[in-house]
């Protein structure tokens, strides 16, 4: 009885840990099927019968694109701090650095107290420098919390305006976007 309960709890733990590595996907602002536009909003997505619309070429307008699909540098899934599981793995690995440094210094010949002081001090200095440089990098790239909140607010305003437009106006805007993409603007 106890053994089966332990296996069940372990299974749920593994499933929860696996789900924490799933990245978040941006929601589409509008979906256009051929000449008919269907608006999709988070709260009213189930109210419009999107499946009954004619299926032709589909254009999806997203509030934000996933940077990993942009062809740039991307971390392995288990190191991606954009997921909960990746953040846990990265923090666990960071916690091991001073411990490994401590035992490495003891193996080299430092006494325990000096090895602890050097290991903890150098890790703290390294962490402060890395945080400072990452902060300056985020400021230079406008990847700050305020900039993200402002972008989210602007996207919400655009979504609200898109919601208030008639279908033919949405189609006209999407056609204009298609023309601009074809011209490379």
JSON list of C-alpha atoms in Angstrom, two decimals:
[
{"chain": "A", "resi": 1, "resn": "UNK", "atom": "CA", "xyz": [0.00, 0.00, 0.00]},
{"chain": "A", "resi": 2, "resn": "UNK", "atom": "CA", "xyz": [2.71, 2.47, 1.04]},
{"chain": "A", "resi": 3, "resn": "UNK", "atom": "CA", "xyz": [4.97, 1.44, -1.85]},
{"chain": "A", "resi": 4, "resn": "UNK", "atom": "CA", "xyz": [2.25, 2.08, -4.47]},
{"chain": "A", "resi": 5, "resn": "UNK", "atom": "CA", "xyz": [1.43, 5.45, -2.88]},
{"chain": "A", "resi": 6, "resn": "UNK", "atom": "CA", "xyz": [5.13, 6.39, -3.01]},
{"chain": "A", "resi": 7, "resn": "UNK", "atom": "CA", "xyz": [5.30, 5.43, -6.70]},
{"chain": "A", "resi": 8, "resn": "UNK", "atom": "CA", "xyz": [2.18, 7.51, -7.44]},
{"chain": "A", "resi": 9, "resn": "UNK", "atom": "CA", "xyz": [3.60, 10.56, -5.66]},
{"chain": "A", "resi": 10, "resn": "UNK", "atom": "CA", "xyz": [6.91, 10.09, -7.51]},
{"chain": "A", "resi": 11, "resn": "UNK", "atom": "CA", "xyz": [5.07, 9.88, -10.84]},
{"chain": "A", "resi": 12, "resn": "UNK", "atom": "CA", "xyz": [3.17, 13.11, -10.13]},
{"chain": "A", "resi": 13, "resn": "UNK", "atom": "CA", "xyz": [6.43, 14.78, -9.12]},
{"chain": "A", "resi": 14, "resn": "UNK", "atom": "CA", "xyz": [8.13, 13.74, -12.35]},
{"chain": "A", "resi": 15, "resn": "UNK", "atom": "CA", "xyz": [5.16, 14.94, -14.42]},
{"chain": "A", "resi": 16, "resn": "UNK", "atom": "CA", "xyz": [5.11, 18.29, -12.62]},
{"chain": "A", "resi": 17, "resn": "UNK", "atom": "CA", "xyz": [8.86, 18.69, -13.12]},
{"chain": "A", "resi": 18, "resn": "UNK", "atom": "CA", "xyz": [8.55, 17.86, -16.83]},
{"chain": "A", "resi": 19, "resn": "UNK", "atom": "CA", "xyz": [5.76, 20.43, -17.27]},
{"chain": "A", "resi": 20, "resn": "UNK", "atom": "CA", "xyz": [7.91, 23.14, -15.69]},
{"chain": "A", "resi": 21, "resn": "UNK", "atom": "CA", "xyz": [10.30, 22.97, -18.67]},
{"chain": "A", "resi": 22, "resn": "UNK", "atom": "CA", "xyz": [7.58, 23.99, -21.16]},
{"chain": "A", "resi": 23, "resn": "UNK", "atom": "CA", "xyz": [8.10, 27.54, -22.52]},
{"chain": "A", "resi": 24, "resn": "UNK", "atom": "CA", "xyz": [5.22, 29.98, -22.70]},
{"chain": "A", "resi": 25, "resn": "UNK", "atom": "CA", "xyz": [3.85, 30.75, -26.15]},
{"chain": "A", "resi": 26, "resn": "UNK", "atom": "CA", "xyz": [2.51, 34.17, -27.17]},
{"chain": "A", "resi": 27, "resn": "UNK", "atom": "CA", "xyz": [-1.22, 34.43, -27.91]},
{"chain": "A", "resi": 28, "resn": "UNK", "atom": "CA", "xyz": [-2.36, 35.45, -31.40]},
{"chain": "A", "resi": 29, "resn": "UNK", "atom": "CA", "xyz": [-4.03, 38.86, -31.69]},
{"chain": "A", "resi": 30, "resn": "UNK", "atom": "CA", "xyz": [-5.96, 38.02, -34.84]},
{"chain": "A", "resi": 31, "resn": "UNK", "atom": "CA", "xyz": [-6.29, 35.14, -37.25]},
{"chain": "A", "resi": 32, "resn": "UNK", "atom": "CA", "xyz": [-7.13, 35.73, -40.88]},
{"chain": "A", "resi": 33, "resn": "UNK", "atom": "CA", "xyz": [-8.51, 32.94, -43.05]},
{"chain": "A", "resi": 34, "resn": "UNK", "atom": "CA", "xyz": [-8.48, 34.08, -46.68]},
{"chain": "A", "resi": 35, "resn": "UNK", "atom": "CA", "xyz": [-10.84, 37.02, -46.99]},
{"chain": "A", "resi": 36, "resn": "UNK", "atom": "CA", "xyz": [-12.64, 36.48, -43.68]},
{"chain": "A", "resi": 37, "resn": "UNK", "atom": "CA", "xyz": [-11.06, 37.66, -40.44]},
{"chain": "A", "resi": 38, "resn": "UNK", "atom": "CA", "xyz": [-11.82, 36.06, -37.12]},
{"chain": "A", "resi": 39, "resn": "UNK", "atom": "CA", "xyz": [-10.80, 37.85, -33.96]},
{"chain": "A", "resi": 40, "resn": "UNK", "atom": "CA", "xyz": [-9.49, 35.70, -31.16]},
{"chain": "A", "resi": 41, "resn": "UNK", "atom": "CA", "xyz": [-9.20, 37.13, -27.67]},
{"chain": "A", "resi": 42, "resn": "UNK", "atom": "CA", "xyz": [-8.16, 35.26, -24.53]},
{"chain": "A", "resi": 43, "resn": "UNK", "atom": "CA", "xyz": [-11.54, 35.51, -22.75]},
{"chain": "A", "resi": 44, "resn": "UNK", "atom": "CA", "xyz": [-13.87, 35.06, -25.72]},
{"chain": "A", "resi": 45, "resn": "UNK", "atom": "CA", "xyz": [-11.92, 32.55, -27.80]},
{"chain": "A", "resi": 46, "resn": "UNK", "atom": "CA", "xyz": [-14.63, 29.91, -27.52]},
{"chain": "A", "resi": 47, "resn": "UNK", "atom": "CA", "xyz": [-17.50, 32.21, -28.51]},
{"chain": "A", "resi": 48, "resn": "UNK", "atom": "CA", "xyz": [-16.74, 32.48, -32.24]},
{"chain": "A", "resi": 49, "resn": "UNK", "atom": "CA", "xyz": [-16.97, 29.32, -34.36]},
{"chain": "A", "resi": 50, "resn": "UNK", "atom": "CA", "xyz": [-13.55, 29.58, -36.01]},
{"chain": "A", "resi": 51, "resn": "UNK", "atom": "CA", "xyz": [-13.83, 26.02, -37.31]},
{"chain": "A", "resi": 52, "resn": "UNK", "atom": "CA", "xyz": [-16.78, 26.99, -39.54]},
{"chain": "A", "resi": 53, "resn": "UNK", "atom": "CA", "xyz": [-14.79, 29.65, -41.43]},
{"chain": "A", "resi": 54, "resn": "UNK", "atom": "CA", "xyz": [-13.45, 28.85, -44.89]},
{"chain": "A", "resi": 55, "resn": "UNK", "atom": "CA", "xyz": [-9.90, 27.44, -44.74]},
{"chain": "A", "resi": 56, "resn": "UNK", "atom": "CA", "xyz": [-7.46, 29.26, -47.02]},
{"chain": "A", "resi": 57, "resn": "UNK", "atom": "CA", "xyz": [-4.07, 30.81, -46.39]},
{"chain": "A", "resi": 58, "resn": "UNK", "atom": "CA", "xyz": [-3.71, 31.72, -42.73]},
{"chain": "A", "resi": 59, "resn": "UNK", "atom": "CA", "xyz": [-1.92, 34.78, -41.37]},
{"chain": "A", "resi": 60, "resn": "UNK", "atom": "CA", "xyz": [-1.43, 34.99, -37.62]},
{"chain": "A", "resi": 61, "resn": "UNK", "atom": "CA", "xyz": [-0.62, 38.31, -35.98]},
{"chain": "A", "resi": 62, "resn": "UNK", "atom": "CA", "xyz": [1.19, 37.74, -32.69]},
{"chain": "A", "resi": 63, "resn": "UNK", "atom": "CA", "xyz": [1.77, 40.10, -29.80]},
{"chain": "A", "resi": 64, "resn": "UNK", "atom": "CA", "xyz": [5.33, 38.89, -29.45]},
{"chain": "A", "resi": 65, "resn": "UNK", "atom": "CA", "xyz": [7.51, 36.45, -31.31]},
{"chain": "A", "resi": 66, "resn": "UNK", "atom": "CA", "xyz": [9.54, 33.80, -29.60]},
{"chain": "A", "resi": 67, "resn": "UNK", "atom": "CA", "xyz": [13.22, 34.85, -29.77]},
{"chain": "A", "resi": 68, "resn": "UNK", "atom": "CA", "xyz": [14.38, 31.26, -29.98]},
{"chain": "A", "resi": 69, "resn": "UNK", "atom": "CA", "xyz": [12.79, 30.87, -33.42]},
{"chain": "A", "resi": 70, "resn": "UNK", "atom": "CA", "xyz": [14.56, 33.97, -34.75]},
{"chain": "A", "resi": 71, "resn": "UNK", "atom": "CA", "xyz": [17.62, 31.94, -35.73]},
{"chain": "A", "resi": 72, "resn": "UNK", "atom": "CA", "xyz": [19.81, 33.48, -33.01]},
{"chain": "A", "resi": 73, "resn": "UNK", "atom": "CA", "xyz": [21.57, 31.87, -30.11]},
{"chain": "A", "resi": 74, "resn": "UNK", "atom": "CA", "xyz": [19.40, 29.58, -28.01]},
{"chain": "A", "resi": 75, "resn": "UNK", "atom": "CA", "xyz": [20.22, 27.60, -24.89]},
{"chain": "A", "resi": 76, "resn": "UNK", "atom": "CA", "xyz": [19.40, 23.91, -24.49]},
{"chain": "A", "resi": 77, "resn": "UNK", "atom": "CA", "xyz": [15.92, 23.31, -23.04]},
{"chain": "A", "resi": 78, "resn": "UNK", "atom": "CA", "xyz": [17.27, 22.23, -19.67]},
{"chain": "A", "resi": 79, "resn": "UNK", "atom": "CA", "xyz": [19.31, 25.44, -19.27]},
{"chain": "A", "resi": 80, "resn": "UNK", "atom": "CA", "xyz": [16.70, 27.88, -20.55]},
{"chain": "A", "resi": 81, "resn": "UNK", "atom": "CA", "xyz": [15.95, 30.29, -17.67]},
{"chain": "A", "resi": 82, "resn": "UNK", "atom": "CA", "xyz": [12.72, 31.22, -19.47]},
{"chain": "A", "resi": 83, "resn": "UNK", "atom": "CA", "xyz": [11.19, 28.03, -18.10]},
{"chain": "A", "resi": 84, "resn": "UNK", "atom": "CA", "xyz": [10.62, 27.18, -14.46]},
{"chain": "A", "resi": 85, "resn": "UNK", "atom": "CA", "xyz": [12.58, 23.96, -14.76]},
{"chain": "A", "resi": 86, "resn": "UNK", "atom": "CA", "xyz": [15.49, 25.71, -16.47]},
{"chain": "A", "resi": 87, "resn": "UNK", "atom": "CA", "xyz": [15.60, 28.29, -13.68]},
{"chain": "A", "resi": 88, "resn": "UNK", "atom": "CA", "xyz": [15.73, 25.48, -11.10]},
{"chain": "A", "resi": 89, "resn": "UNK", "atom": "CA", "xyz": [18.57, 23.74, -12.97]},
{"chain": "A", "resi": 90, "resn": "UNK", "atom": "CA", "xyz": [20.56, 26.96, -13.42]},
{"chain": "A", "resi": 91, "resn": "UNK", "atom": "CA", "xyz": [20.18, 27.93, -9.73]},
{"chain": "A", "resi": 92, "resn": "UNK", "atom": "CA", "xyz": [21.15, 24.43, -8.62]},
{"chain": "A", "resi": 93, "resn": "UNK", "atom": "CA", "xyz": [24.26, 24.51, -10.81]},
{"chain": "A", "resi": 94, "resn": "UNK", "atom": "CA", "xyz": [25.15, 27.97, -9.50]},
{"chain": "A", "resi": 95, "resn": "UNK", "atom": "CA", "xyz": [24.83, 26.67, -5.95]},
{"chain": "A", "resi": 96, "resn": "UNK", "atom": "CA", "xyz": [27.37, 23.95, -6.71]},
{"chain": "A", "resi": 97, "resn": "UNK", "atom": "CA", "xyz": [30.08, 26.35, -7.92]},
{"chain": "A", "resi": 98, "resn": "UNK", "atom": "CA", "xyz": [31.30, 27.52, -4.48]},
{"chain": "A", "resi": 99, "resn": "UNK", "atom": "CA", "xyz": [31.10, 23.97, -3.09]},
{"chain": "A", "resi": 100, "resn": "UNK", "atom": "CA", "xyz": [33.25, 22.58, -5.91]},
{"chain": "A", "resi": 101, "resn": "UNK", "atom": "CA", "xyz": [35.60, 25.54, -5.52]},
{"chain": "A", "resi": 102, "resn": "UNK", "atom": "CA", "xyz": [35.90, 24.88, -1.79]},
{"chain": "A", "resi": 103, "resn": "UNK", "atom": "CA", "xyz": [36.83, 21.22, -2.23]},
{"chain": "A", "resi": 104, "resn": "UNK", "atom": "CA", "xyz": [39.14, 22.11, -5.12]},
{"chain": "A", "resi": 105, "resn": "UNK", "atom": "CA", "xyz": [41.00, 24.60, -2.94]},
{"chain": "A", "resi": 106, "resn": "UNK", "atom": "CA", "xyz": [41.29, 22.04, -0.13]},
{"chain": "A", "resi": 107, "resn": "UNK", "atom": "CA", "xyz": [42.73, 19.53, -2.64]},
{"chain": "A", "resi": 108, "resn": "UNK", "atom": "CA", "xyz": [45.29, 22.12, -3.75]},
{"chain": "A", "resi": 109, "resn": "UNK", "atom": "CA", "xyz": [46.46, 22.63, -0.16]},
{"chain": "A", "resi": 110, "resn": "UNK", "atom": "CA", "xyz": [44.43, 25.45, 1.40]},
{"chain": "A", "resi": 111, "resn": "UNK", "atom": "CA", "xyz": [43.21, 24.93, 4.95]},
{"chain": "A", "resi": 112, "resn": "UNK", "atom": "CA", "xyz": [39.43, 24.67, 5.42]},
{"chain": "A", "resi": 113, "resn": "UNK", "atom": "CA", "xyz": [38.85, 28.19, 6.73]},
{"chain": "A", "resi": 114, "resn": "UNK", "atom": "CA", "xyz": [40.92, 29.88, 4.02]},
{"chain": "A", "resi": 115, "resn": "UNK", "atom": "CA", "xyz": [39.36, 27.69, 1.30]},
{"chain": "A", "resi": 116, "resn": "UNK", "atom": "CA", "xyz": [35.87, 28.65, 2.50]},
{"chain": "A", "resi": 117, "resn": "UNK", "atom": "CA", "xyz": [36.71, 32.36, 2.56]},
{"chain": "A", "resi": 118, "resn": "UNK", "atom": "CA", "xyz": [38.37, 32.34, -0.88]},
{"chain": "A", "resi": 119, "resn": "UNK", "atom": "CA", "xyz": [35.61, 30.20, -2.43]},
{"chain": "A", "resi": 120, "resn": "UNK", "atom": "CA", "xyz": [32.74, 32.25, -1.00]},
{"chain": "A", "resi": 121, "resn": "UNK", "atom": "CA", "xyz": [34.43, 35.59, -1.68]},
{"chain": "A", "resi": 122, "resn": "UNK", "atom": "CA", "xyz": [35.37, 34.81, -5.26]},
{"chain": "A", "resi": 123, "resn": "UNK", "atom": "CA", "xyz": [31.90, 33.39, -6.00]},
{"chain": "A", "resi": 124, "resn": "UNK", "atom": "CA", "xyz": [30.25, 36.50, -4.53]},
{"chain": "A", "resi": 125, "resn": "UNK", "atom": "CA", "xyz": [32.52, 38.82, -6.53]},
{"chain": "A", "resi": 126, "resn": "UNK", "atom": "CA", "xyz": [31.92, 36.81, -9.72]},
{"chain": "A", "resi": 127, "resn": "UNK", "atom": "CA", "xyz": [28.14, 36.83, -9.16]},
{"chain": "A", "resi": 128, "resn": "UNK", "atom": "CA", "xyz": [28.09, 40.60, -8.59]},
{"chain": "A", "resi": 129, "resn": "UNK", "atom": "CA", "xyz": [30.15, 41.25, -11.73]},
{"chain": "A", "resi": 130, "resn": "UNK", "atom": "CA", "xyz": [28.02, 38.92, -13.86]},
{"chain": "A", "resi": 131, "resn": "UNK", "atom": "CA", "xyz": [24.80, 40.50, -12.58]},
{"chain": "A", "resi": 132, "resn": "UNK", "atom": "CA", "xyz": [26.15, 44.01, -13.25]},
{"chain": "A", "resi": 133, "resn": "UNK", "atom": "CA", "xyz": [27.21, 43.15, -16.81]},
{"chain": "A", "resi": 134, "resn": "UNK", "atom": "CA", "xyz": [23.91, 41.38, -17.52]},
{"chain": "A", "resi": 135, "resn": "UNK", "atom": "CA", "xyz": [22.07, 44.45, -16.20]},
{"chain": "A", "resi": 136, "resn": "UNK", "atom": "CA", "xyz": [24.06, 46.77, -18.47]},
{"chain": "A", "resi": 137, "resn": "UNK", "atom": "CA", "xyz": [23.42, 44.41, -21.40]},
{"chain": "A", "resi": 138, "resn": "UNK", "atom": "CA", "xyz": [19.66, 44.40, -20.69]},
{"chain": "A", "resi": 139, "resn": "UNK", "atom": "CA", "xyz": [19.64, 48.20, -20.45]},
{"chain": "A", "resi": 140, "resn": "UNK", "atom": "CA", "xyz": [21.51, 48.51, -23.75]},
{"chain": "A", "resi": 141, "resn": "UNK", "atom": "CA", "xyz": [19.05, 46.11, -25.46]},
{"chain": "A", "resi": 142, "resn": "UNK", "atom": "CA", "xyz": [15.97, 47.62, -23.77]},
{"chain": "A", "resi": 143, "resn": "UNK", "atom": "CA", "xyz": [15.16, 44.25, -22.26]},
{"chain": "A", "resi": 144, "resn": "UNK", "atom": "CA", "xyz": [14.13, 45.78, -18.93]},
{"chain": "A", "resi": 145, "resn": "UNK", "atom": "CA", "xyz": [10.93, 45.07, -16.99]},
{"chain": "A", "resi": 146, "resn": "UNK", "atom": "CA", "xyz": [9.54, 48.54, -17.74]},
{"chain": "A", "resi": 147, "resn": "UNK", "atom": "CA", "xyz": [10.19, 48.16, -21.47]},
{"chain": "A", "resi": 148, "resn": "UNK", "atom": "CA", "xyz": [8.49, 44.75, -21.44]},
{"chain": "A", "resi": 149, "resn": "UNK", "atom": "CA", "xyz": [5.51, 46.13, -19.51]},
{"chain": "A", "resi": 150, "resn": "UNK", "atom": "CA", "xyz": [5.25, 49.05, -21.94]},
{"chain": "A", "resi": 151, "resn": "UNK", "atom": "CA", "xyz": [5.35, 46.63, -24.90]},
{"chain": "A", "resi": 152, "resn": "UNK", "atom": "CA", "xyz": [2.66, 44.46, -23.27]},
{"chain": "A", "resi": 153, "resn": "UNK", "atom": "CA", "xyz": [0.49, 47.54, -22.69]},
{"chain": "A", "resi": 154, "resn": "UNK", "atom": "CA", "xyz": [0.97, 48.71, -26.29]},
{"chain": "A", "resi": 155, "resn": "UNK", "atom": "CA", "xyz": [0.07, 45.22, -27.55]},
{"chain": "A", "resi": 156, "resn": "UNK", "atom": "CA", "xyz": [-3.08, 45.23, -25.38]},
{"chain": "A", "resi": 157, "resn": "UNK", "atom": "CA", "xyz": [-4.08, 48.64, -26.79]},
{"chain": "A", "resi": 158, "resn": "UNK", "atom": "CA", "xyz": [-3.51, 47.36, -30.34]},
{"chain": "A", "resi": 159, "resn": "UNK", "atom": "CA", "xyz": [-5.54, 44.22, -29.55]},
{"chain": "A", "resi": 160, "resn": "UNK", "atom": "CA", "xyz": [-8.39, 46.37, -28.19]},
{"chain": "A", "resi": 161, "resn": "UNK", "atom": "CA", "xyz": [-8.33, 48.58, -31.29]},
{"chain": "A", "resi": 162, "resn": "UNK", "atom": "CA", "xyz": [-8.20, 45.48, -33.49]},
{"chain": "A", "resi": 163, "resn": "UNK", "atom": "CA", "xyz": [-11.21, 44.11, -31.63]},
{"chain": "A", "resi": 164, "resn": "UNK", "atom": "CA", "xyz": [-13.18, 47.28, -32.37]},
{"chain": "A", "resi": 165, "resn": "UNK", "atom": "CA", "xyz": [-12.43, 47.20, -36.12]},
{"chain": "A", "resi": 166, "resn": "UNK", "atom": "CA", "xyz": [-14.83, 45.71, -38.63]},
{"chain": "A", "resi": 167, "resn": "UNK", "atom": "CA", "xyz": [-13.80, 42.56, -40.51]},
{"chain": "A", "resi": 168, "resn": "UNK", "atom": "CA", "xyz": [-13.14, 44.41, -43.78]},
{"chain": "A", "resi": 169, "resn": "UNK", "atom": "CA", "xyz": [-10.89, 46.93, -41.97]},
{"chain": "A", "resi": 170, "resn": "UNK", "atom": "CA", "xyz": [-8.91, 44.07, -40.39]},
{"chain": "A", "resi": 171, "resn": "UNK", "atom": "CA", "xyz": [-8.56, 42.45, -43.82]},
{"chain": "A", "resi": 172, "resn": "UNK", "atom": "CA", "xyz": [-7.33, 45.75, -45.29]},
{"chain": "A", "resi": 173, "resn": "UNK", "atom": "CA", "xyz": [-4.70, 46.08, -42.53]},
{"chain": "A", "resi": 174, "resn": "UNK", "atom": "CA", "xyz": [-3.53, 42.47, -42.98]},
{"chain": "A", "resi": 175, "resn": "UNK", "atom": "CA", "xyz": [-3.34, 42.98, -46.76]},
{"chain": "A", "resi": 176, "resn": "UNK", "atom": "CA", "xyz": [-1.21, 46.06, -46.18]},
{"chain": "A", "resi": 177, "resn": "UNK", "atom": "CA", "xyz": [1.08, 44.05, -43.89]},
{"chain": "A", "resi": 178, "resn": "UNK", "atom": "CA", "xyz": [1.35, 41.34, -46.57]},
{"chain": "A", "resi": 179, "resn": "UNK", "atom": "CA", "xyz": [2.27, 43.95, -49.20]},
{"chain": "A", "resi": 180, "resn": "UNK", "atom": "CA", "xyz": [4.89, 45.48, -46.91]},
{"chain": "A", "resi": 181, "resn": "UNK", "atom": "CA", "xyz": [6.42, 42.07, -46.24]},
{"chain": "A", "resi": 182, "resn": "UNK", "atom": "CA", "xyz": [6.56, 41.29, -49.95]},
{"chain": "A", "resi": 183, "resn": "UNK", "atom": "CA", "xyz": [8.30, 44.63, -50.62]},
{"chain": "A", "resi": 184, "resn": "UNK", "atom": "CA", "xyz": [10.69, 44.03, -47.74]},
{"chain": "A", "resi": 185, "resn": "UNK", "atom": "CA", "xyz": [9.67, 47.10, -45.76]}
]
